[in-house]
Tab-separated table of C-alpha atoms (C1' of nucleotides) in Angstrom:
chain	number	residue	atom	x	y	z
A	147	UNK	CA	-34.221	-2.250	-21.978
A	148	UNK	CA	-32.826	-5.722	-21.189
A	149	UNK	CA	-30.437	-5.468	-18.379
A	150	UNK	CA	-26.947	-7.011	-19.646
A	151	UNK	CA	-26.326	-11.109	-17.708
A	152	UNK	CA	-23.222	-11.696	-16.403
A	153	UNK	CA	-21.218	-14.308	-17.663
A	154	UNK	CA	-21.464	-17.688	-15.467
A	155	UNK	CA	-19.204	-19.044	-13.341
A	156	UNK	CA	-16.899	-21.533	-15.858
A	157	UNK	CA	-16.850	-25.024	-14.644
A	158	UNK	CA	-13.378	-26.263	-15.068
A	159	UNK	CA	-13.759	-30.457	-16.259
A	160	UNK	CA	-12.115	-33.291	-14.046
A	161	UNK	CA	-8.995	-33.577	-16.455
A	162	UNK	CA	-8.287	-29.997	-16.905
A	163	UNK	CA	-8.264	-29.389	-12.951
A	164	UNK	CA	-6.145	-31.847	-12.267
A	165	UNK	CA	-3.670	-31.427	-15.227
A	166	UNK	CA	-3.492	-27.515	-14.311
A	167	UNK	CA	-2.844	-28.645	-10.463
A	168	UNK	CA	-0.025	-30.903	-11.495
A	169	UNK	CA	1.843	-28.350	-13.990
A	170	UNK	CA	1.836	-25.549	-11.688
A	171	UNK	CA	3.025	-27.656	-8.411
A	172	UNK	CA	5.556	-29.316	-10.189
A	173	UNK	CA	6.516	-25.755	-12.050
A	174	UNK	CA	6.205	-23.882	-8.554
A	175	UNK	CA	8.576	-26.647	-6.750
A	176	UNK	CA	11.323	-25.810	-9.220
A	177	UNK	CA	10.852	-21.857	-9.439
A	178	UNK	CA	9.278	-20.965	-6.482
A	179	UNK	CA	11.432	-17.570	-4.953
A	180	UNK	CA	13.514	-17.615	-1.538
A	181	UNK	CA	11.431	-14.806	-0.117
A	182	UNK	CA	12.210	-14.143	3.826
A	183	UNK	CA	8.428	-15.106	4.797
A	184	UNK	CA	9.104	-18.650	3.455
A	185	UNK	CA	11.689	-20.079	5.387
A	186	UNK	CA	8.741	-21.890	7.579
A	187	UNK	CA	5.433	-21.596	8.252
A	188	UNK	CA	5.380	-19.587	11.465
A	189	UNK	CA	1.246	-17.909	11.166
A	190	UNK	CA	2.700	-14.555	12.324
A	191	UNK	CA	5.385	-14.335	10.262
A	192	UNK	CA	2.947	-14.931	6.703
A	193	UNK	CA	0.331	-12.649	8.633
A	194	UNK	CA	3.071	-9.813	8.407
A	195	UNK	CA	4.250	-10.503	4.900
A	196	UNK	CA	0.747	-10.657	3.709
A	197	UNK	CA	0.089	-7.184	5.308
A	198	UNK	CA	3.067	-5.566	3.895
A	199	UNK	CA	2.483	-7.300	0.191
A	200	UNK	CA	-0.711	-5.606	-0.333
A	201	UNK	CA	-0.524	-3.674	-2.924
A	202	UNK	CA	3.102	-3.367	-2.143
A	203	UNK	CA	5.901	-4.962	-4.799
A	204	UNK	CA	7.989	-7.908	-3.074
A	205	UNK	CA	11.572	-5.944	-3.903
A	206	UNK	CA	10.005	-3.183	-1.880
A	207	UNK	CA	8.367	-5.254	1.131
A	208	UNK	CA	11.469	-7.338	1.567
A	209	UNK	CA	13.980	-4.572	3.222
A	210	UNK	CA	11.101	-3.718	5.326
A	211	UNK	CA	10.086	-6.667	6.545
A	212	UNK	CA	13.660	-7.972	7.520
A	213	UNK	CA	13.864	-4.754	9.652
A	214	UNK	CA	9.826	-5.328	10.962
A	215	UNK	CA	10.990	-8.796	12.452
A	216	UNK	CA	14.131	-8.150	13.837
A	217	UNK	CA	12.050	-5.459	15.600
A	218	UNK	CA	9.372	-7.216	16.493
A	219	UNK	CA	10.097	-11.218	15.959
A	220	UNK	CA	6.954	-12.742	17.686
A	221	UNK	CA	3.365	-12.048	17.768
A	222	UNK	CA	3.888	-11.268	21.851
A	223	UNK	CA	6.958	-8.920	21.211
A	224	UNK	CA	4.785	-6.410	18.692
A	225	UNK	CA	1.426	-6.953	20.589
A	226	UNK	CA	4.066	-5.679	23.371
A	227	UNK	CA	5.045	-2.733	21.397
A	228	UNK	CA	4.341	0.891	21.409
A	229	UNK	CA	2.535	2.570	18.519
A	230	UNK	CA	4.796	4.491	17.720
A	231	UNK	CA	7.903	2.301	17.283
A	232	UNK	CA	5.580	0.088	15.101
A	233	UNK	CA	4.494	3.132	12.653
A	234	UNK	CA	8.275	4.150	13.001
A	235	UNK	CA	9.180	0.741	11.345
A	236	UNK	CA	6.382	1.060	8.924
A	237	UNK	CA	7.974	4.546	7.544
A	238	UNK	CA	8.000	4.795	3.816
A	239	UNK	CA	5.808	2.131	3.130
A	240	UNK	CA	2.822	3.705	2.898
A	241	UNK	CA	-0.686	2.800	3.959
A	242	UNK	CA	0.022	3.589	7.315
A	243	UNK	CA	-3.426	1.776	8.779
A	244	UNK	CA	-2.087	-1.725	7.648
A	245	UNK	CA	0.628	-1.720	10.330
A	246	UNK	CA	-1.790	0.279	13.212
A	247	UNK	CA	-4.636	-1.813	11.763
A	248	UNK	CA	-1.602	-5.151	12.135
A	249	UNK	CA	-1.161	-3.729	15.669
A	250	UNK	CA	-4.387	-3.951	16.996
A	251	UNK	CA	-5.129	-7.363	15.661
A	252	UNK	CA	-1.945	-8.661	17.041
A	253	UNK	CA	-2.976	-7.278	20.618
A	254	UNK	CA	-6.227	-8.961	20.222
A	255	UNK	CA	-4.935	-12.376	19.190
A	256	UNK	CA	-2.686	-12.042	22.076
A	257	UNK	CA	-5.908	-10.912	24.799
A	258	UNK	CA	-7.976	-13.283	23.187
A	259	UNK	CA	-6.329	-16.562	21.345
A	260	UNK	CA	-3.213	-17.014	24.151
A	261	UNK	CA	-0.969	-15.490	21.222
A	262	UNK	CA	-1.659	-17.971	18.926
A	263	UNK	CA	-2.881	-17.067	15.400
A	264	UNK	CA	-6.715	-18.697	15.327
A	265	UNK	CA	-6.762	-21.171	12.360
A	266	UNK	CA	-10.437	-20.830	12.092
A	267	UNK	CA	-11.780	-18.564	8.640
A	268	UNK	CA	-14.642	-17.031	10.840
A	269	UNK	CA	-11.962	-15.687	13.764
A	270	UNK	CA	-9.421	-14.965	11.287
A	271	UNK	CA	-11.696	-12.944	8.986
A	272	UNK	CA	-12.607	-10.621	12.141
A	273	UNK	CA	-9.074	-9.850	12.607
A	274	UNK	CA	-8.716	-6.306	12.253
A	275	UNK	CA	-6.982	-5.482	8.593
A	276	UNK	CA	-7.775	-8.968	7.444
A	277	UNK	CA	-9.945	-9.280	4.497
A	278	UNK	CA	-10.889	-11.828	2.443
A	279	UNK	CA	-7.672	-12.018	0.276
A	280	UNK	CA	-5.761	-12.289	3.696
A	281	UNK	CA	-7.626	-14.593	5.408
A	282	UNK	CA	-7.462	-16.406	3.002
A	283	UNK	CA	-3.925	-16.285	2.643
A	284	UNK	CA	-3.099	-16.981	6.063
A	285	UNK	CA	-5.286	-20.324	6.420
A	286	UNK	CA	-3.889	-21.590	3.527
A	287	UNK	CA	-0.104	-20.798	3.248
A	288	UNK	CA	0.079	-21.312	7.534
A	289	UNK	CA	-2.597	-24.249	8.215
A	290	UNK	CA	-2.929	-25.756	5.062
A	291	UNK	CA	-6.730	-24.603	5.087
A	292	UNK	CA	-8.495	-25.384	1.380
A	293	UNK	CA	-9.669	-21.486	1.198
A	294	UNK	CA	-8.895	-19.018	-1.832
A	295	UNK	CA	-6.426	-16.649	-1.504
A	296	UNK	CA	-7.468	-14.628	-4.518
A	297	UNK	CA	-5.356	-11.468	-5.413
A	298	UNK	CA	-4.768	-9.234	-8.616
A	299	UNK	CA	-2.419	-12.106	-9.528
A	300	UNK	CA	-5.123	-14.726	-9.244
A	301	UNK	CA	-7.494	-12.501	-11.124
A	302	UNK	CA	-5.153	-11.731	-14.007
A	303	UNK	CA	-4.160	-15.858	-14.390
A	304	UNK	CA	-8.252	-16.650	-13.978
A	305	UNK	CA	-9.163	-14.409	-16.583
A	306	UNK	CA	-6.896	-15.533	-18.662
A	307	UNK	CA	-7.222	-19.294	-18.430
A	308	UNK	CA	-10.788	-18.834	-19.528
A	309	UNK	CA	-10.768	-15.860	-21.106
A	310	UNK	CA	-12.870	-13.874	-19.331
A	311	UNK	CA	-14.147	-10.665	-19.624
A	312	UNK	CA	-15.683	-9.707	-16.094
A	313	UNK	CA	-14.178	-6.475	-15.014
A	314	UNK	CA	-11.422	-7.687	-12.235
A	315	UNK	CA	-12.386	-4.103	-10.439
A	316	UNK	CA	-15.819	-5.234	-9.156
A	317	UNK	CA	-16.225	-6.839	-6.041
A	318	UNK	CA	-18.722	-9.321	-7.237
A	319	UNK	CA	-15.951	-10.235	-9.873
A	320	UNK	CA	-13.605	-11.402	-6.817
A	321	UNK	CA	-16.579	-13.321	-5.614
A	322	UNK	CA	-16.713	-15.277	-8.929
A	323	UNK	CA	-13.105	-16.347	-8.978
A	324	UNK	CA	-13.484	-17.385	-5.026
A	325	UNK	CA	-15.958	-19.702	-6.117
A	326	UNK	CA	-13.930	-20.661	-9.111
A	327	UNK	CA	-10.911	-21.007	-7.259
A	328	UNK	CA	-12.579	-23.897	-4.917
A	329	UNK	CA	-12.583	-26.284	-7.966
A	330	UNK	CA	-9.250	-25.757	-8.577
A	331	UNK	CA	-7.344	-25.733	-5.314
A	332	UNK	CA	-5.992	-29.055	-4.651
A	333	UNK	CA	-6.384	-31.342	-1.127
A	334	UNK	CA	-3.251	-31.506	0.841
A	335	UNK	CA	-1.313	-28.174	-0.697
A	336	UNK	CA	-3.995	-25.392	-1.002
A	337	UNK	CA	-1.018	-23.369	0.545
A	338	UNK	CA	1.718	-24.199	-2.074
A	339	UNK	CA	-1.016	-23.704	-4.803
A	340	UNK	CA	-2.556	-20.589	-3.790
A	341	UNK	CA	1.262	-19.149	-3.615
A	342	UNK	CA	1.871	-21.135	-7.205
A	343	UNK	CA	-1.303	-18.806	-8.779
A	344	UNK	CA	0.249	-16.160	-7.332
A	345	UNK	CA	4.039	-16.738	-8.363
A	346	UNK	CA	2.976	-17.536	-11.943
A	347	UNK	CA	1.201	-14.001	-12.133
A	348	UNK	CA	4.363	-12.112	-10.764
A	349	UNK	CA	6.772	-14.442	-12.840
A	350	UNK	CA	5.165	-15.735	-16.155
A	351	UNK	CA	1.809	-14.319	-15.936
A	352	UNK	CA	2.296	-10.885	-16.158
A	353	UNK	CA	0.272	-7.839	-16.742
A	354	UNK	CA	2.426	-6.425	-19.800
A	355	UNK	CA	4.122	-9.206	-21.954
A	356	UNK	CA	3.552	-12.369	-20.158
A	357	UNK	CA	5.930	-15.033	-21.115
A	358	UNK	CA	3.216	-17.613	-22.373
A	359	UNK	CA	6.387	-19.515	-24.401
A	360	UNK	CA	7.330	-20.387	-21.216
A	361	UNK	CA	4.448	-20.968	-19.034
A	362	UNK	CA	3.559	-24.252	-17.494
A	363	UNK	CA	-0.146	-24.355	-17.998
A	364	UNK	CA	0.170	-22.309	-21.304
A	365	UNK	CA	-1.563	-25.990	-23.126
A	366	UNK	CA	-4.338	-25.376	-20.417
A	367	UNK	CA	-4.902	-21.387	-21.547
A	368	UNK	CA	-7.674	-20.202	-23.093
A	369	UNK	CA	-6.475	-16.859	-24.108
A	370	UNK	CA	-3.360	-18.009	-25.547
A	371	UNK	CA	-5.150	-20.487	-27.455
A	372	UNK	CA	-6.900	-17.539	-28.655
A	373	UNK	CA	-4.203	-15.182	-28.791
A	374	UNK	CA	-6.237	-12.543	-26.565
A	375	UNK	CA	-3.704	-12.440	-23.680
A	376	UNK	CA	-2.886	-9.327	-24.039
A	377	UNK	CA	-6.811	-8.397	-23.753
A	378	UNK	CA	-6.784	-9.305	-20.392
A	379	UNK	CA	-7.843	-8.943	-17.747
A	380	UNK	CA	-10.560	-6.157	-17.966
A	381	UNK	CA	-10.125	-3.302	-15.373
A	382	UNK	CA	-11.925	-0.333	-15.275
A	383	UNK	CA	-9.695	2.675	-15.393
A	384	UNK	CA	-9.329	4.561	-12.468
A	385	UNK	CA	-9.658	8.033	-11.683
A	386	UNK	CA	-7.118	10.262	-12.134
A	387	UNK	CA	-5.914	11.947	-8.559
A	388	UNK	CA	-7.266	15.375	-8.048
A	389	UNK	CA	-4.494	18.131	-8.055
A	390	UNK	CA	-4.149	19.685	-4.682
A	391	UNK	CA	-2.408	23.296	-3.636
A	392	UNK	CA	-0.689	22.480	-0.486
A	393	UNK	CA	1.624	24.986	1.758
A	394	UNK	CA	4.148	23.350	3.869
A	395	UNK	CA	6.187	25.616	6.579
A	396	UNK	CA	9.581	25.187	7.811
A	397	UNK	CA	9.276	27.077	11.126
A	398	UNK	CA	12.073	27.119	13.216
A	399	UNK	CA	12.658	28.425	16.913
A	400	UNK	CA	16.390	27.989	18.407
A	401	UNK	CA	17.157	24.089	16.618
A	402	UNK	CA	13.459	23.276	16.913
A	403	UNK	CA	11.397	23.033	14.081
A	404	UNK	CA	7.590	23.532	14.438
A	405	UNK	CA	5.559	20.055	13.647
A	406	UNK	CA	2.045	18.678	13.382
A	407	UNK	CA	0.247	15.588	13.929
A	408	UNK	CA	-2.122	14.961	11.410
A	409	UNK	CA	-5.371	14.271	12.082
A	410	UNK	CA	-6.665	10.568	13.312
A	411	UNK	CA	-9.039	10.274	9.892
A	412	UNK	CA	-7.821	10.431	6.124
A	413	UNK	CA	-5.016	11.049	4.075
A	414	UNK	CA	-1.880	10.083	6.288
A	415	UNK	CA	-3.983	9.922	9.580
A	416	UNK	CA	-2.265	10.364	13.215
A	417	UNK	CA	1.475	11.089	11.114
A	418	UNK	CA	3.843	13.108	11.657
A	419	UNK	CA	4.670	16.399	9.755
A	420	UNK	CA	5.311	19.622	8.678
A	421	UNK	CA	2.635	22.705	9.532
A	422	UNK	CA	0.119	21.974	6.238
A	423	UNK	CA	-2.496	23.853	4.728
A	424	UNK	CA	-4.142	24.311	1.868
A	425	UNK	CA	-4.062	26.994	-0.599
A	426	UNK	CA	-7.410	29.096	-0.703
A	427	UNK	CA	-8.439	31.265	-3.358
A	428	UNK	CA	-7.174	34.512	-4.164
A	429	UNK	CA	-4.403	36.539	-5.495
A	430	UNK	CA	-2.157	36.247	-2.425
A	431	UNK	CA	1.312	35.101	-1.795
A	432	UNK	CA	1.299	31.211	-0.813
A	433	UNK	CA	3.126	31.351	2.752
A	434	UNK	CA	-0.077	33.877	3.627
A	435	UNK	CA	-2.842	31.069	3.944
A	436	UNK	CA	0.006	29.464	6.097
A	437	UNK	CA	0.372	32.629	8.428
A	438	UNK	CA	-3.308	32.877	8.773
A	439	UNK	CA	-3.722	29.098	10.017
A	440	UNK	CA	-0.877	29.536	12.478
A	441	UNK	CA	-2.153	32.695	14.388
A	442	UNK	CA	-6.032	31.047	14.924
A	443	UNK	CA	-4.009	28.578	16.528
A	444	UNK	CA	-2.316	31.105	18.484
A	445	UNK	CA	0.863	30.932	16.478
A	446	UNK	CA	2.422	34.254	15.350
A	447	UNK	CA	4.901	34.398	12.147
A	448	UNK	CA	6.312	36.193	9.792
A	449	UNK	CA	6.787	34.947	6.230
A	450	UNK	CA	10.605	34.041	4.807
A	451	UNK	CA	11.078	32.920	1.658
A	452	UNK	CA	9.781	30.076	-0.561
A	453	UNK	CA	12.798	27.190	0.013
A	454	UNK	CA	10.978	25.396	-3.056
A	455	UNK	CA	8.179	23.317	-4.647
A	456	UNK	CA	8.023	19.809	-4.741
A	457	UNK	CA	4.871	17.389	-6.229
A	458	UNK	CA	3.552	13.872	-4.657
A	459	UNK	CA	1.293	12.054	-5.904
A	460	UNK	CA	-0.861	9.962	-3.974
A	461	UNK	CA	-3.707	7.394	-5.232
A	462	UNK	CA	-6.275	9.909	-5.349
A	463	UNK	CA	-4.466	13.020	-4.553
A	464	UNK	CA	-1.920	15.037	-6.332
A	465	UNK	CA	-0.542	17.572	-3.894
A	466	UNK	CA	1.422	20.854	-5.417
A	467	UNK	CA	3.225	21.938	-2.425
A	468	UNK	CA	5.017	25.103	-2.045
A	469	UNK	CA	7.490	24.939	1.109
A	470	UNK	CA	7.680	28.210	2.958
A	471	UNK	CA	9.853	29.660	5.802
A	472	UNK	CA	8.346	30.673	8.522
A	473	UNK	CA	10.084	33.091	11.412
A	474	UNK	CA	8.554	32.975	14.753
A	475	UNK	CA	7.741	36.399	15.911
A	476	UNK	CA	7.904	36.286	19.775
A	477	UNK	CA	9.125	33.864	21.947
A	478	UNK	CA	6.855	30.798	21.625
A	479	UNK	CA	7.078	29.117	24.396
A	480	UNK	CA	3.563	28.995	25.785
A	481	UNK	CA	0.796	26.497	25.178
A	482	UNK	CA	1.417	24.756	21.549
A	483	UNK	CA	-2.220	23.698	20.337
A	484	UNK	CA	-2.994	19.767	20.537
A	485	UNK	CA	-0.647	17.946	18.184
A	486	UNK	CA	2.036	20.627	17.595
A	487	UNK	CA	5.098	20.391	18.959
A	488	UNK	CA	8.541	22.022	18.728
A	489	UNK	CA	10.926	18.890	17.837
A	490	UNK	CA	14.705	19.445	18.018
A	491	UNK	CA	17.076	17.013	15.413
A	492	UNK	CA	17.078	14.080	17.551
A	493	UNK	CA	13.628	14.000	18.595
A	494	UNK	CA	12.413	14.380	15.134
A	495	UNK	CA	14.624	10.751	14.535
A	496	UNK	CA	12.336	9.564	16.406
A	497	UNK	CA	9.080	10.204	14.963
A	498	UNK	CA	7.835	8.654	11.446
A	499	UNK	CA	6.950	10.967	8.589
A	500	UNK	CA	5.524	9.787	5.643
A	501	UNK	CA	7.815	10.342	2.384
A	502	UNK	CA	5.983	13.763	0.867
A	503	UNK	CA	7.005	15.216	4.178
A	504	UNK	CA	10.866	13.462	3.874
A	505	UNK	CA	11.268	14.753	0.212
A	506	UNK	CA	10.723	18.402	2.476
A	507	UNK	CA	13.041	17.666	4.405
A	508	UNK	CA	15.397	16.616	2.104
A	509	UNK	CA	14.852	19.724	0.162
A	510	UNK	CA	15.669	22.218	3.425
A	511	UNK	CA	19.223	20.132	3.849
A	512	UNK	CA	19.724	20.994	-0.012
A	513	UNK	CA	19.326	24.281	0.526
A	514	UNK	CA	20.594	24.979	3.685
A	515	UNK	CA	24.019	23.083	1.631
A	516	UNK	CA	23.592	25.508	-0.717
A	517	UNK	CA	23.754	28.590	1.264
A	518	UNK	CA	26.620	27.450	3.501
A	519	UNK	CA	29.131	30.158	3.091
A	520	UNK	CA	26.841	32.513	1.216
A	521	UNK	CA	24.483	33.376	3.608
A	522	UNK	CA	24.903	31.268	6.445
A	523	UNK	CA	22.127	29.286	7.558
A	524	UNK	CA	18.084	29.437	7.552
A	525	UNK	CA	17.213	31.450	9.916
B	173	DG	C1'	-20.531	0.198	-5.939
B	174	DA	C1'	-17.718	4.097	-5.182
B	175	DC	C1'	-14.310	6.126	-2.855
B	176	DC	C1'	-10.447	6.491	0.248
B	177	DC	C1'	-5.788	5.104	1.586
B	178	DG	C1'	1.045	5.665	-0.093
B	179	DT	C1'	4.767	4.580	-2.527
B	180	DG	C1'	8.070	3.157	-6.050
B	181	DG	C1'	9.252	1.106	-10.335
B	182	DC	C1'	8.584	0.116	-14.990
B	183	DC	C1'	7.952	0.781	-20.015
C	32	DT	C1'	7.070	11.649	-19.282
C	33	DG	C1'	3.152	9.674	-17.257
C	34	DG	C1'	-0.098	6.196	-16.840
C	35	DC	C1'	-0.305	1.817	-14.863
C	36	DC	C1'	0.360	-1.467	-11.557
C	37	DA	C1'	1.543	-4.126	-7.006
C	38	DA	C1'	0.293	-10.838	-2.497
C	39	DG	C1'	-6.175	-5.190	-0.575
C	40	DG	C1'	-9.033	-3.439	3.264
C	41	DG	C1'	-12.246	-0.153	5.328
C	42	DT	C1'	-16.196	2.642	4.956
DNA sequence: GACCCGTGGCC
DNA sequence: TGGCCAAGGGT
């Protein structure tokens, strides 16, 4: 068997470099966005945006990150900050260990660099939550550095241009673009044309449809010359998420509702939520694998009713979760196991949940709506 | 390389 | 409706 050779790296020529450099400056000077993280050039201001963007649309990031540095407008005021305030104004965004991940590197650049972001790629590359694609980022956009920056932007434009067929899921296929992207950035404003790649991906470029009539560099386009845009890139599919019987309970004592921390590794580490298990096997009512948790941890209930079902779909997770009412049997009021805590109203405000455990909550107000002046409230 | 880690919007 | 995707990183 002869083992299949990857492609070569392409070798942009001379002229085509610089014609491609000139279109998409010149383009990117007249289209470029007003985003919040470009009004200067402040390091810890593009670290943060960069965080957030991964793998995060700008409409979403840009609510969040207007809060994030109102909150916390310098690198000293969030190295400052507690972890909990930071995850607090991280809620809803999702992968929570970019903004713990954020805080610790932030504490170390202010313990180790006097507060200022380093503006070296080795120091920057060690920062905790900074990867290639970030450092990258960072040195470029903030110091003018002449280091690729390449994302799934910069993938989808490079295999385009020359028509490439590597699959842009591989790591080694990032590898090949770094080293293709060094013959293309420009001296002087690797910053502006690492953001240029990227703004042509999210603006003309795109993954459905791309609006080659109107590109700037569509003369300098491989695939367009061959019509195979729509071809491109190649990305291995990925795996569907596995479905997931989950039981959530709504247990209540006085005002207080019963919560749990979730554990410091995987899905949703060290947040906040509702009492979760999962559903074993057998032919048993939902709430009972629930009941069973609670009294090995020393927690005695007895089953209400089911206040619904919602679904959430995570990247590799699909959890079916069936919300059940929980009524304490005696007073609670001795030792609560590490992590569990009886919250009242106000001092749940103050915690951050991740959004499967919001849509529960949103689904008890529903219902507890519903029943006003039927049955009066949950007990 | 394979898998894990959230969420929302779009077609 | 659901599959796909988004300025990825860690293990």
């Amino acid at each position: 068997m002869s083992r299949k050779r990857q492609d070569p790296v392409p070798v942009p020529n001379q002229k085509w470099v610089a014609s491609v450099r000139d279109k998409l400056l010149a383009w990117y000077d007249e289209n470029r966005r007003d985003l919040p993280w470009r009004k200067n050039k402040d390091p810890y201001r593009i670290w943060v945006s960069e965080i957030m963007l991964q793998q995060t649309r700008v409409d979403t990031v840009i609510p969040y990150y207007e809060r994030f540095m109102d909150a916390f407008p310098t690198l000293k005021a969030l190295a400052e900050a507690e972890e909990e305030q930071v995850i607090k104004a991280w809620e809803g965004l999702g992968y929570y260990s970019r903004a713990r991940n954020l805080h610790t590197a932030v504490k170390e650049v202010a313990a180790s660099y006097g507060g200022k972001v380093p503006s070296d790629p080795e120091a920057v590359s060690q920062l905790k939550g900074v990867g290639a694609y970030t450092a990258g980022a960072i040195l470029s956009i903030a110091f003018d550095r002449r280091v690729p920056a390449v994302d799934g932007n910069v993938m989808r434009v490079f295999s385009r241009w020359f028509a490439m067929q590597d699959d842009v899921a591989k790591l080694s296929t990032r590898k090949k673009f770094e080293e293709l992207a060094l013959h293309v950035i420009p001296e002087g404003r690797a910053g502006d044309f690492n953001q240029a790649l990227m703004e042509l991906g999210a603006l003309i470029c795109t993954p459905t449809s791309p609006s080659c009539d109107t590109c700037p560099v569509r003369e300098e386009c491989r695939a367009r010359e061959w019509g195979v845009q729509a071809e491109l890139p190649v990305k291995k599919k990925a795996k569907p998420p596995v479905p997931l019987q989950v039981i959530f309970g709504w247990i209540r004592q006085g005002d207080k509702v019963l919560l749990q921390r979730r554990p410091n590794e995987g899905l949703l580490a060290g947040m906040w939520g509702l009492p979760t298990v999962e559903a074993g096997k057998g032919e048993v009512a939902p709430g009972e694998f629930l009941r069973e948790e609670l009294c090995r941890k020393g927690i005695s209930i007895e089953l209400g009713s089911v206040l619904g079902e919602l679904e959430h779909v995570f990247s590799h997770r699909r959890w079916q979760v069936t919300l059940v009412e929980g009524k304490i049997k005696e007073q609670a009021d001795g030792n609560l196991p590490e992590g569990w805590y009886w919250a009242s109203e106000e001092e749940q405000e103050a915690l951050a949940f991740p959004n499967v455990y919001r849509k529960a909550f949103a689904m008890v107000r529903e219902r507890k709506n519903d029943s006003q002046g039927i049955q009066g409230r949950l007990f």
